[in-house]
PDB file of C-alpha atoms in Angstrom:
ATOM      1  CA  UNK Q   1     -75.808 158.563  40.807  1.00  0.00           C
ATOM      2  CA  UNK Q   2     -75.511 154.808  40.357  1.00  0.00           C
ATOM      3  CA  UNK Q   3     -78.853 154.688  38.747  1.00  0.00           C
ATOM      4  CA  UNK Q   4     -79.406 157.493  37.193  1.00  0.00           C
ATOM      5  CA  UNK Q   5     -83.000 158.603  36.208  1.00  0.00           C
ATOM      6  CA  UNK Q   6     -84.051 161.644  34.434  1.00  0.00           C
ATOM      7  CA  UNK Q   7     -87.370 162.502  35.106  1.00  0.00           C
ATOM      8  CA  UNK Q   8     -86.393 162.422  39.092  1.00  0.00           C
ATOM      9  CA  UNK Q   9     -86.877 166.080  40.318  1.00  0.00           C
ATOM     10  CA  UNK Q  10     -84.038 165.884  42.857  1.00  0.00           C
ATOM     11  CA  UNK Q  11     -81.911 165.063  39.806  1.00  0.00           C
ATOM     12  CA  UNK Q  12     -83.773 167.411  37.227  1.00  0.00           C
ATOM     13  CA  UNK Q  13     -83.372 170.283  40.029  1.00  0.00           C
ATOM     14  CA  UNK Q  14     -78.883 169.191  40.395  1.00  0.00           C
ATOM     15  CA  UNK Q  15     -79.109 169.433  36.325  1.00  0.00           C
ATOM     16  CA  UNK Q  16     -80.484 173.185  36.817  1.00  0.00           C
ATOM     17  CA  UNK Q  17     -78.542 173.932  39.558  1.00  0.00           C
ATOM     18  CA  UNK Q  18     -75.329 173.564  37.781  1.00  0.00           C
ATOM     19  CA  UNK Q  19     -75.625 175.944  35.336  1.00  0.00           C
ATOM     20  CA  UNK Q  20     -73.300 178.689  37.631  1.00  0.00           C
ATOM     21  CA  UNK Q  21     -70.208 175.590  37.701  1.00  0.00           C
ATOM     22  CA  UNK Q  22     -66.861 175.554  36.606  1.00  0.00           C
ATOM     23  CA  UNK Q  23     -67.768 174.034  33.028  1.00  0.00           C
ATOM     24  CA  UNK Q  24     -64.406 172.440  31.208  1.00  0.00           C
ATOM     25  CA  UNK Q  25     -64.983 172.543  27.037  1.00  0.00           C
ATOM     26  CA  UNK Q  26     -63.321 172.560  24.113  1.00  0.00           C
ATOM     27  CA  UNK Q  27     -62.192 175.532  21.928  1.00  0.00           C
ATOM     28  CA  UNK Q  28     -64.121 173.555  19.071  1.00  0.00           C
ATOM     29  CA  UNK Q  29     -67.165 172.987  21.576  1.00  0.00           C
ATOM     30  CA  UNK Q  30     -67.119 177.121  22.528  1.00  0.00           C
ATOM     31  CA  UNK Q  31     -67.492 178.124  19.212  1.00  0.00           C
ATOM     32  CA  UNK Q  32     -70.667 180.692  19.036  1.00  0.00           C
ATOM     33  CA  UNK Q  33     -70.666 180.743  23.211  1.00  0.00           C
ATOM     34  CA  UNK Q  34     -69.892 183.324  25.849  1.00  0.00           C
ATOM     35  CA  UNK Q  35     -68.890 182.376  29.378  1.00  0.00           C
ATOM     36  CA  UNK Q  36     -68.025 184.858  32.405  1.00  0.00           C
ATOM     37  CA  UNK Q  37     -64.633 184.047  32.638  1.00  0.00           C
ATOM     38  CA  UNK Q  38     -62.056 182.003  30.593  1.00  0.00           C
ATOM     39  CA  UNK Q  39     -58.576 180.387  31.100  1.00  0.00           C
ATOM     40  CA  UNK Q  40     -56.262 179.423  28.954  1.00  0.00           C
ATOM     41  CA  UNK Q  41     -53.615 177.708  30.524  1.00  0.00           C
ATOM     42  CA  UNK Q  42     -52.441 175.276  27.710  1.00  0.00           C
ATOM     43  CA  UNK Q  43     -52.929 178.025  24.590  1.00  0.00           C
ATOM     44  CA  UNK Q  44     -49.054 177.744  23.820  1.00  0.00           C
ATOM     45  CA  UNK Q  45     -49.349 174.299  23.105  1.00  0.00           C
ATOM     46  CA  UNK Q  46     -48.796 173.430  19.552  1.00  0.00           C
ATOM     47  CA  UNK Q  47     -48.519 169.924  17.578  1.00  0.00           C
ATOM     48  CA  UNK Q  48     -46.228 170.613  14.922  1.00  0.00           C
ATOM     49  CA  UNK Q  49     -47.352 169.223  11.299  1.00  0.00           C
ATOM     50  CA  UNK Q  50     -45.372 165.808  10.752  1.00  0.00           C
ATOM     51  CA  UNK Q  51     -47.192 164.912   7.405  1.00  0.00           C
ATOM     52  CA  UNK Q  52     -47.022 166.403   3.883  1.00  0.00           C
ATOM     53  CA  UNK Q  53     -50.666 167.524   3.879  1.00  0.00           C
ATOM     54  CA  UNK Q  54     -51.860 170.325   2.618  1.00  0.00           C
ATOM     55  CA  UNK Q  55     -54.167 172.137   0.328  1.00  0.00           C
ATOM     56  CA  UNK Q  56     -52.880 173.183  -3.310  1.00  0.00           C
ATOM     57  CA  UNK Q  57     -53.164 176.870  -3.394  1.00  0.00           C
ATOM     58  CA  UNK Q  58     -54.571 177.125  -7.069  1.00  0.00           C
ATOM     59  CA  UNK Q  59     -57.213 174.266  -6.804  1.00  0.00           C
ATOM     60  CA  UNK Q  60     -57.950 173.530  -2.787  1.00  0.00           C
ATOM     61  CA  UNK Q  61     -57.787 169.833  -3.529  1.00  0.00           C
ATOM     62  CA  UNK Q  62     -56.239 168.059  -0.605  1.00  0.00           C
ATOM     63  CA  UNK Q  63     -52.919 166.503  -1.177  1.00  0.00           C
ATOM     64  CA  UNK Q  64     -50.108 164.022   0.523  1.00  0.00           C
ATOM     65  CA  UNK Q  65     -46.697 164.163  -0.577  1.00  0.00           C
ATOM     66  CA  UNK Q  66     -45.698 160.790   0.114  1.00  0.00           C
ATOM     67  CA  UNK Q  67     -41.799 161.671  -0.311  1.00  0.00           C
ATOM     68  CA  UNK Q  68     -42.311 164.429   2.145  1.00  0.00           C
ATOM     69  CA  UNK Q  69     -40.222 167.256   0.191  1.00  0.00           C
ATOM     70  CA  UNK Q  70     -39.295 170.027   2.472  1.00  0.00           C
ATOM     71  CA  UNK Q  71     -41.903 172.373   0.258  1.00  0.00           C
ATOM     72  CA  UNK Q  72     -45.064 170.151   1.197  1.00  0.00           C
ATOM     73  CA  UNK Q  73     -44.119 169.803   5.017  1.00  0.00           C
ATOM     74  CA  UNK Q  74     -43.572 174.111   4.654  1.00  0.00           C
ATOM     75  CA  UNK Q  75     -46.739 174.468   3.395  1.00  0.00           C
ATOM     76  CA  UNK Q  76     -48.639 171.808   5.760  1.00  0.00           C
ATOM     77  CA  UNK Q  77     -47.217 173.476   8.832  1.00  0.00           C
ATOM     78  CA  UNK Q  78     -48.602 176.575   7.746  1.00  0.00           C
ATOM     79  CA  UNK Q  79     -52.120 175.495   7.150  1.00  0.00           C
ATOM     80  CA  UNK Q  80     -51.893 174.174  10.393  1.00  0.00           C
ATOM     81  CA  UNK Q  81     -50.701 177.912  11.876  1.00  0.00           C
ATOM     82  CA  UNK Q  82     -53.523 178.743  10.059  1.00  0.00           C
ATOM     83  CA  UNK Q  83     -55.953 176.880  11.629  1.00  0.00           C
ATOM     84  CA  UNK Q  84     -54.289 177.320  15.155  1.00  0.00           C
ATOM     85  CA  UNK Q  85     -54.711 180.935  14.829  1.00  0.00           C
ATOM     86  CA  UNK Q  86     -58.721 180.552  13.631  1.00  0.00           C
ATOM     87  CA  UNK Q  87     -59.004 178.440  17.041  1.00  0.00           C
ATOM     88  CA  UNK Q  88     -57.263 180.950  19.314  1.00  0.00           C
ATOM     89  CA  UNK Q  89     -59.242 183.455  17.555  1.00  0.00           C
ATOM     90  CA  UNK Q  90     -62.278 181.573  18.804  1.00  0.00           C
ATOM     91  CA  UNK Q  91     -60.962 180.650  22.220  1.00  0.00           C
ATOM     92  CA  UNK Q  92     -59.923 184.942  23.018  1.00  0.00           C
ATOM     93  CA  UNK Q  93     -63.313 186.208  22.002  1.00  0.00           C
ATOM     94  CA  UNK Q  94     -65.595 183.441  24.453  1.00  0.00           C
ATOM     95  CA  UNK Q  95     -64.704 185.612  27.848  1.00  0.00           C
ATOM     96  CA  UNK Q  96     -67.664 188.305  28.660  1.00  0.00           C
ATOM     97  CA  UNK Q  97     -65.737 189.848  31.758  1.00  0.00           C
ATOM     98  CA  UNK Q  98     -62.160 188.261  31.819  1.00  0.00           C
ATOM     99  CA  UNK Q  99     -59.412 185.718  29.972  1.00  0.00           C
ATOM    100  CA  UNK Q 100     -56.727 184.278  31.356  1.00  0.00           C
ATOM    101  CA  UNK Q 101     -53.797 183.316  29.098  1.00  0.00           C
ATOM    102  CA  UNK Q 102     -51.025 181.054  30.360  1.00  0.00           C
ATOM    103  CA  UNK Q 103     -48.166 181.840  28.369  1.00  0.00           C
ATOM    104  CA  UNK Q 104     -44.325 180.138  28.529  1.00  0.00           C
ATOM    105  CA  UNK Q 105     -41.279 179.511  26.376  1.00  0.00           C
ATOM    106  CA  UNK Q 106     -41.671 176.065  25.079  1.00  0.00           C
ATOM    107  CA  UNK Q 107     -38.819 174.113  24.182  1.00  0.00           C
ATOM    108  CA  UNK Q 108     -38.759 170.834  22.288  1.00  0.00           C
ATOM    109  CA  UNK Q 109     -37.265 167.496  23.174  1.00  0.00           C
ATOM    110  CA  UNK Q 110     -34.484 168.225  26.161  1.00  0.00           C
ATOM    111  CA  UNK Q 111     -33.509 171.344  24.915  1.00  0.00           C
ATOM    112  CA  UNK Q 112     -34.139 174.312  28.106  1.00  0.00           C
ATOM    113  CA  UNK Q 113     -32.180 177.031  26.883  1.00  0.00           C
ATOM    114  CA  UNK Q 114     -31.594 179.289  23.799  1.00  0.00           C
ATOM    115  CA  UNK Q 115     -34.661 179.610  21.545  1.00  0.00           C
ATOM    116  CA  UNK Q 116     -38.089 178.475  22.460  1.00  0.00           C
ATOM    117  CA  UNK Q 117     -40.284 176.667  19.803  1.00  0.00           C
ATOM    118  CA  UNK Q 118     -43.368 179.175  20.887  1.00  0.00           C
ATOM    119  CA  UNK Q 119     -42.871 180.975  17.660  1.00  0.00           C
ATOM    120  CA  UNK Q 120     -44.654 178.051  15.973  1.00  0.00           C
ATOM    121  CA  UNK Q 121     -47.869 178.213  18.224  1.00  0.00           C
ATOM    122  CA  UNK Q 122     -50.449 180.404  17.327  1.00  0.00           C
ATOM    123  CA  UNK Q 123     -50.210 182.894  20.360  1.00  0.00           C
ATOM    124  CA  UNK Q 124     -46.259 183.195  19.930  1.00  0.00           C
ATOM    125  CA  UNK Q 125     -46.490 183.509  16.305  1.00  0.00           C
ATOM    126  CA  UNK Q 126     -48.281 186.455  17.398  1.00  0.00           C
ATOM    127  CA  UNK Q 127     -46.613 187.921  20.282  1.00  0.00           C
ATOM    128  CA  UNK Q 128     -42.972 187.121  18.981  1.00  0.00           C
ATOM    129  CA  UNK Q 129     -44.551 188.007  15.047  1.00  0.00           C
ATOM    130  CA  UNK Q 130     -43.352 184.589  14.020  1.00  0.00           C
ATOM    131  CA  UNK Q 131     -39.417 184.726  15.125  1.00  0.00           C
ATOM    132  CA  UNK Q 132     -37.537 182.589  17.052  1.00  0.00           C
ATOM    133  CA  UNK Q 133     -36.270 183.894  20.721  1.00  0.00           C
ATOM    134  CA  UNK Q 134     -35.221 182.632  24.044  1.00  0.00           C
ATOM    135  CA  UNK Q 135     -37.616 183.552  27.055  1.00  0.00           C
ATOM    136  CA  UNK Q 136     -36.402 187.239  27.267  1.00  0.00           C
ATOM    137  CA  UNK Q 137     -37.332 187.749  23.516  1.00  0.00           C
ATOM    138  CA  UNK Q 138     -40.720 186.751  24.858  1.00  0.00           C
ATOM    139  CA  UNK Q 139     -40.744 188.571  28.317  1.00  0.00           C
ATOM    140  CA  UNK Q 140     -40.201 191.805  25.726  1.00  0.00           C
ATOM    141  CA  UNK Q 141     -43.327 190.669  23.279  1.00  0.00           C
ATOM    142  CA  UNK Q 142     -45.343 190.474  26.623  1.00  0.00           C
ATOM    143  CA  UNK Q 143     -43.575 193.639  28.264  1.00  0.00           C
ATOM    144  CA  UNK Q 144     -45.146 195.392  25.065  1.00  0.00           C
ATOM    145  CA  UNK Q 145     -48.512 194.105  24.914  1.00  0.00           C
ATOM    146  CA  UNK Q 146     -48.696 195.088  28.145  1.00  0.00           C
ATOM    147  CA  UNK Q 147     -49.121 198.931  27.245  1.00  0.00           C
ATOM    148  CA  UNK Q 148     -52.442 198.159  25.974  1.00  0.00           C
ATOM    149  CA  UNK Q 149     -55.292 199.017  27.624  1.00  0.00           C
ATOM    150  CA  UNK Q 150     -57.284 196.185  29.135  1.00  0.00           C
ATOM    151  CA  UNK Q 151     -54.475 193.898  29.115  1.00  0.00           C
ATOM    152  CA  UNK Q 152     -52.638 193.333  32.483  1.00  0.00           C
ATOM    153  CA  UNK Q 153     -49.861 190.673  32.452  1.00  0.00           C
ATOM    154  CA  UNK Q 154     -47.815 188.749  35.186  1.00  0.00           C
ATOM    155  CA  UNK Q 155     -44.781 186.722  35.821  1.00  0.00           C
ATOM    156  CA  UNK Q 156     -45.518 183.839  37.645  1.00  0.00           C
ATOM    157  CA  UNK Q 157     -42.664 184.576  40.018  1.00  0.00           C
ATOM    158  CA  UNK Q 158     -43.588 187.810  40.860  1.00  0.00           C
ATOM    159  CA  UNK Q 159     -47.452 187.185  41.367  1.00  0.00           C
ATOM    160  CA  UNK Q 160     -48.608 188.146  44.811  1.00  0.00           C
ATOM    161  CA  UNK Q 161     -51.552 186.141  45.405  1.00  0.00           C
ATOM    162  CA  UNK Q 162     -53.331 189.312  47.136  1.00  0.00           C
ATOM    163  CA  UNK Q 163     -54.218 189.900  43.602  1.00  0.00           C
ATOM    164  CA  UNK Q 164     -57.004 187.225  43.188  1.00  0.00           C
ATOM    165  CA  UNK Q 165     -58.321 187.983  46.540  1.00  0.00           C
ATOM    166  CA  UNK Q 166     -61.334 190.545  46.745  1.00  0.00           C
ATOM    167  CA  UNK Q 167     -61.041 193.988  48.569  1.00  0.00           C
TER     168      UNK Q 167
END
């Protein structure tokens, strides 16, 4: 390891061996890959758009409101949803046999109760159809998807961990 060579065959033969690892990447990274098994613990996670930049919707030129009206921070948080949603799009479809989703009710700054700012990630925006609600309004979103087939969800307090063991 401290001096690394390529063409050694105990090396060359770790490098092949680790194709069956734990392998951390990027949703950007996946893009176009399939893996066994996914997790998504962080997928709630959001950065909300602080700059007036956006796209005019008549020309696509690129622009920055420098007085940062109300209208251009609108519009630059939703290109932003936008693209969130084309990553999580990405990041869903990469699983072959299984994806796990870690899901809470985020809440800016101190704030713990009332309305969680999920809303404004891509995966609440869809589960909560882009309105605000406190962690019930979300336990109902997921209580809902739920009656799908092929989706199976759990509360972190109630998981029994005889469910990750095998039979």
């Amino acid at each position: 390891i401290t001096q690394p060579n390529d063409r050694s065959d105990s090396q060359q033969l770790r490098l092949e061996s680790d194709r069956n690892l734990v392998r951390v990447v990027t949703i950007h990274k996946s893009k176009g890959l399939e893996y066994p098994l996914v997790w998504l613990p962080f997928i709630c996670g959001f950065r909300q758009q602080n700059q007036a930049l956006y796209h005019d919707r008549e020309t696509f030129s690129a622009m920055l409101d420098l007085q940062q009206s109300e209208d251009s921070l609108t519009l630059a948080e939703e290109e932003r949803l936008a693209e969130d949603l084309r990553l999580l799009y990405v990041a869903l479809t990469r699983s072959v046999y299984h994806c796990s989703i870690g899901i809470t009710p985020l809440y800016s700054g101190n704030r713990r109760q009332g309305n969680s700012d999920i809303h404004r990630s891509a995966m609440g925006y869809l589960l909560q159809r882009g309105q605000p609600g406190n962690a019930a309004f979300l336990a109902d979103a997921l209580q809902e998807l739920g009656q799908h087939d092929g989706i199976q969800w759990y509360s972190a307090t109630e998981m029994d961990a005889a469910l990750w063991q095998d039979n």
